Coordinates of C-alpha atoms in Angstrom, one line a residue:
Chain A
X1 CA 0.1 0.0 0.0
X2 CA 2.6 2.3 0.7
X3 CA 4.6 1.4 -2.2
X4 CA 2.1 2.8 -4.4
X5 CA 1.1 5.5 -3.2
X6 CA 5.0 6.4 -3.4
X7 CA 4.8 5.4 -6.9
X8 CA 2.0 7.4 -7.2
X9 CA 3.5 10.2 -5.8
X10 CA 6.4 10.5 -8.2
X11 CA 3.3 9.6 -11.3
X12 CA 3.2 13.3 -10.2
X13 CA 5.6 14.9 -10.9
X14 CA 6.3 17.9 -12.9
X15 CA 8.8 15.5 -14.3
X16 CA 8.8 11.7 -13.0
X17 CA 11.6 9.9 -13.1
X18 CA 10.6 7.4 -16.3
X19 CA 10.2 10.2 -18.2
X20 CA 13.3 12.0 -17.9
X21 CA 14.9 8.6 -18.0
X22 CA 13.1 8.5 -21.2
X23 CA 14.5 11.4 -22.6
X24 CA 17.7 11.0 -21.1
X25 CA 18.2 7.7 -23.0
X26 CA 16.8 9.8 -26.3
X27 CA 19.2 11.5 -26.0
X28 CA 22.3 9.0 -25.8
X29 CA 19.7 7.6 -29.2
X30 CA 20.3 10.6 -31.2
X31 CA 23.6 10.3 -29.9
X32 CA 24.6 6.9 -31.9
X33 CA 22.2 8.1 -35.2
X34 CA 25.0 11.4 -35.0
X35 CA 27.6 9.2 -35.4
X36 CA 26.2 7.3 -38.0
X37 CA 25.0 10.2 -39.7
X38 CA 28.6 11.6 -39.8
X39 CA 30.4 8.5 -40.8
X40 CA 27.5 8.4 -43.7
X41 CA 28.5 12.3 -44.6
X42 CA 31.5 11.4 -44.9
X43 CA 31.5 8.3 -47.7
X44 CA 28.7 10.7 -49.3
X45 CA 30.6 13.5 -50.0
X46 CA 34.2 11.7 -50.3
X47 CA 32.6 9.9 -53.0
X48 CA 31.5 12.4 -56.3
X49 CA 29.4 9.2 -58.0
X50 CA 27.1 7.9 -55.5
X51 CA 25.8 4.5 -55.4
X52 CA 29.4 4.1 -56.9
X53 CA 30.6 2.8 -60.0
X54 CA 30.6 -0.7 -58.7
X55 CA 27.1 -0.3 -57.4
X56 CA 25.6 2.0 -60.8
X57 CA 22.5 -0.9 -61.7
X58 CA 21.3 -1.2 -57.6
X59 CA 19.0 1.3 -57.2
X60 CA 16.7 2.0 -53.5
X61 CA 13.4 1.2 -53.9
X62 CA 12.2 4.8 -53.2
X63 CA 8.3 4.1 -53.6
X64 CA 8.5 2.0 -51.8
X65 CA 10.1 3.5 -48.8
X66 CA 8.0 6.8 -49.1
X67 CA 4.6 4.1 -48.3
X68 CA 6.6 2.9 -45.9
X69 CA 7.3 6.5 -44.2
X70 CA 4.0 7.2 -44.8
X71 CA 2.9 3.6 -43.0
X72 CA 5.3 4.5 -39.8
X73 CA 4.1 8.6 -39.7
X74 CA 0.2 7.0 -39.5
X75 CA 1.7 5.0 -36.8
X76 CA 2.8 7.9 -34.3
X77 CA -0.7 10.0 -34.6
X78 CA -2.8 6.6 -33.7
X79 CA -0.3 6.4 -30.8
X80 CA -0.9 10.0 -29.7
X81 CA -4.5 9.5 -29.9
X82 CA -3.9 5.7 -27.6
X83 CA -2.4 8.4 -25.4
X84 CA -4.8 11.2 -25.7
X85 CA -8.4 8.7 -25.1
X86 CA -6.4 6.7 -22.6
X87 CA -6.2 10.9 -20.7
X88 CA -9.8 11.0 -21.4
X89 CA -10.4 6.9 -19.9
X90 CA -11.9 6.0 -23.3
X91 CA -10.1 2.6 -22.3
X92 CA -11.7 0.9 -25.6
X93 CA -10.6 3.1 -28.2
X94 CA -6.7 3.0 -26.3
X95 CA -6.9 -0.5 -26.8
X96 CA -7.6 -1.0 -31.0
X97 CA -5.2 2.4 -31.5
X98 CA -3.0 0.4 -29.5
X99 CA -2.6 -2.8 -31.8
X100 CA -2.9 -0.3 -35.2
X101 CA 0.1 0.7 -34.3
X102 CA 1.5 -2.2 -33.1
X103 CA 0.5 -3.6 -36.7
X104 CA 1.5 -0.8 -38.2
X105 CA 5.1 -1.2 -36.9
X106 CA 5.2 -4.7 -37.7
X107 CA 3.7 -4.1 -41.3
X108 CA 6.9 -1.2 -41.7
X109 CA 9.3 -4.4 -40.7
X110 CA 7.4 -6.8 -43.0
X111 CA 8.2 -4.1 -46.2
X112 CA 11.6 -3.5 -45.1
X113 CA 12.3 -6.7 -44.2
X114 CA 11.0 -7.9 -47.6
X115 CA 13.1 -5.1 -49.4
X116 CA 16.7 -6.0 -47.6
X117 CA 15.9 -9.9 -49.5
X118 CA 15.7 -8.1 -52.8
X119 CA 19.3 -6.0 -52.3
X120 CA 20.2 -8.7 -50.9
X121 CA 19.6 -10.7 -53.9
X122 CA 21.0 -8.1 -56.0
X123 CA 24.6 -8.3 -54.3
X124 CA 24.2 -5.2 -52.1
X125 CA 26.0 -6.3 -49.2
X126 CA 27.1 -5.4 -45.9
X127 CA 30.5 -6.9 -47.1
X128 CA 30.4 -5.3 -50.8
X129 CA 30.9 -1.4 -50.3
X130 CA 31.2 1.3 -48.4
X131 CA 27.4 2.3 -49.7
X132 CA 26.5 -0.9 -48.7
X133 CA 27.7 -1.0 -45.2
X134 CA 27.1 2.4 -44.5
X135 CA 23.0 2.2 -46.2
X136 CA 23.2 -1.8 -43.8
X137 CA 24.8 0.0 -40.2
X138 CA 22.0 3.3 -40.5
X139 CA 19.0 1.8 -42.2
X140 CA 19.1 -1.3 -40.4
X141 CA 20.5 0.3 -37.2
X142 CA 16.3 2.5 -37.3
X143 CA 15.1 -0.9 -37.8
X144 CA 16.6 -2.4 -34.6
X145 CA 15.0 0.7 -32.7
X146 CA 11.6 -0.2 -34.5
X147 CA 12.0 -3.6 -33.2
X148 CA 12.6 -2.2 -30.0
X149 CA 9.4 0.0 -30.2
X150 CA 7.1 -3.6 -30.8
X151 CA 8.7 -5.1 -28.3
X152 CA 7.9 -3.1 -25.9
X153 CA 4.3 -1.9 -27.5
X154 CA 4.2 -5.6 -27.0
X155 CA 4.4 -5.2 -23.3
X156 CA 2.1 -2.0 -22.9
X157 CA -0.6 -3.8 -24.8
X158 CA -0.9 -6.6 -22.3
X159 CA -0.7 -4.4 -19.7
X160 CA -3.3 -2.2 -20.9
X161 CA -5.8 -5.9 -21.0
X162 CA -5.2 -6.3 -18.3
X163 CA -6.4 -2.7 -17.3
X164 CA -3.5 -1.5 -15.5
X165 CA -3.7 1.7 -17.1
X166 CA -6.2 5.2 -16.4
X167 CA -6.8 8.3 -16.7
X168 CA -4.9 8.6 -13.5
X169 CA -2.1 6.2 -13.8
X170 CA -0.4 6.0 -17.6
X171 CA 3.4 6.8 -17.0
X172 CA 3.8 3.4 -19.0
X173 CA 1.3 4.5 -21.9
X174 CA 3.4 7.9 -22.0
X175 CA 7.1 6.9 -22.6
X176 CA 6.4 4.7 -24.8
X177 CA 4.5 7.4 -26.7
X178 CA 7.3 9.2 -26.4
X179 CA 10.0 6.7 -27.4
X180 CA 7.8 5.4 -30.7
X181 CA 7.8 9.1 -31.0
X182 CA 11.4 9.7 -31.5
X183 CA 11.5 6.3 -33.9
X184 CA 9.0 8.2 -36.1
X185 CA 10.4 11.2 -36.3
X186 CA 14.0 10.0 -37.4
X187 CA 12.2 7.8 -40.0
X188 CA 12.1 11.1 -42.7
X189 CA 15.9 12.0 -41.9
X190 CA 17.2 9.2 -42.4
X191 CA 14.5 7.9 -45.3
X192 CA 15.6 11.1 -47.3
X193 CA 19.5 10.7 -45.9
X194 CA 19.6 7.0 -47.5
X195 CA 17.6 6.7 -50.2
X196 CA 17.5 10.2 -52.0
X197 CA 21.2 11.7 -51.7
Chain B
X1 CA 75.7 15.2 -15.1
X2 CA 74.3 19.0 -15.1
X3 CA 76.6 18.5 -18.6
X4 CA 75.4 16.1 -20.2
X5 CA 71.5 17.8 -19.6
X6 CA 72.5 20.5 -20.7
X7 CA 74.1 19.1 -23.5
X8 CA 71.1 17.4 -24.5
X9 CA 68.7 20.2 -24.1
X10 CA 71.5 21.9 -26.9
X11 CA 71.5 19.3 -28.9
X12 CA 67.7 18.7 -29.3
X13 CA 67.7 22.9 -29.8
X14 CA 69.8 22.5 -33.0
X15 CA 68.4 19.6 -34.1
X16 CA 64.9 21.5 -34.2
X17 CA 66.3 24.6 -35.8
X18 CA 68.3 22.3 -39.0
X19 CA 64.8 20.4 -39.8
X20 CA 62.1 23.3 -39.3
X21 CA 59.4 20.9 -41.6
X22 CA 56.2 22.2 -41.2
X23 CA 53.3 19.2 -40.6
X24 CA 49.7 19.0 -41.1
X25 CA 48.0 19.5 -38.3
X26 CA 45.5 16.9 -39.7
X27 CA 46.4 14.3 -42.3
X28 CA 42.6 14.7 -43.6
X29 CA 42.8 18.5 -44.0
X30 CA 45.3 18.6 -45.8
X31 CA 43.8 19.4 -49.3
X32 CA 40.7 21.0 -48.0
X33 CA 38.7 21.7 -51.7
X34 CA 38.9 17.5 -52.0
X35 CA 35.2 16.0 -51.1
X36 CA 36.7 13.4 -48.7
X37 CA 37.9 16.4 -46.6
X38 CA 35.0 18.5 -47.3
X39 CA 32.9 15.2 -46.0
X40 CA 35.2 15.2 -42.6
X41 CA 34.3 18.9 -42.1
X42 CA 30.6 18.6 -42.4
X43 CA 30.4 15.5 -40.9
X44 CA 32.4 17.3 -38.1
X45 CA 30.5 20.4 -37.6
X46 CA 27.1 18.2 -37.3
X47 CA 28.8 16.6 -34.6
X48 CA 29.3 19.5 -33.3
X49 CA 26.2 20.4 -33.1
X50 CA 24.6 17.6 -31.3
X51 CA 25.2 17.9 -28.0
X52 CA 24.2 21.7 -27.9
X53 CA 20.9 20.3 -29.0
X54 CA 20.7 17.4 -26.8
X55 CA 20.9 18.6 -24.5
X56 CA 18.7 21.9 -25.3
X57 CA 16.1 18.9 -26.3
X58 CA 16.1 17.6 -23.0
X59 CA 16.4 20.9 -20.6
X60 CA 13.8 22.4 -22.5
X61 CA 11.6 19.4 -21.9
X62 CA 12.1 19.8 -17.9
X63 CA 11.6 23.7 -18.3
X64 CA 8.8 23.2 -19.7
X65 CA 6.9 20.4 -17.8
X66 CA 7.8 22.3 -14.8
X67 CA 6.8 25.3 -15.6
X68 CA 2.7 23.5 -17.4
X69 CA 3.3 22.2 -13.6
X70 CA 3.4 25.4 -12.4
X71 CA 0.8 27.5 -14.4
X72 CA -1.8 24.1 -13.5
X73 CA -0.5 25.2 -9.7
X74 CA -1.3 29.1 -10.4
X75 CA -4.6 28.2 -11.6

């Protein structure tokens, strides 16, 4: 009983410990991605022809990935509205939006996996050139983050179905939403950088 | 002993004066107009801006949450 009261006290702070922890986590993620983007800039600007002549015949699937980007952005909106609905105590809508977000995340990962299999078939691998290496490391790192966000979301969905969240108590949903929206917001930057630069 | 040390220092000074070669501070910046050097420059500038961005966003968020809570208490 005492522990619960303490938990509620920390949850009612202007900035809870959980939210601050997620912000710090996202700060470190930003540094990781800025290092990878920095490496990409060196390779991209260091080569006059991009993709290099050895991979001149390989074309990245821009349209399919554009559609995939749209799906991920929609998932950001559904996640945001899931948070809004739990704040208004609309439990059914909250659960539906959470499942929708999870499905959109899974579709994004599936399409990306299919694209990768096609690119590997065409000869673009991690070892084939620096172009392949930076492509797979940068996009793969983001895909791992999406996978992490989906796993986190599955845990939140399980908790939502066991009635652990309400309009007064939803810090778990808030932190998951912050992380999900970060992953969604990061993708268009990587997409335009890697597929169009 | 002191004479030996003084002699060594003198020798180092003479060798330093005899070999006045210009050295590049960074091998990557040797030819600034080359694409790879421009890539390094942009990369360095980008990564230099990131710690300020990260701390700015985290600090801004903390400020925003506390300001919002303060305003809530007022009203």
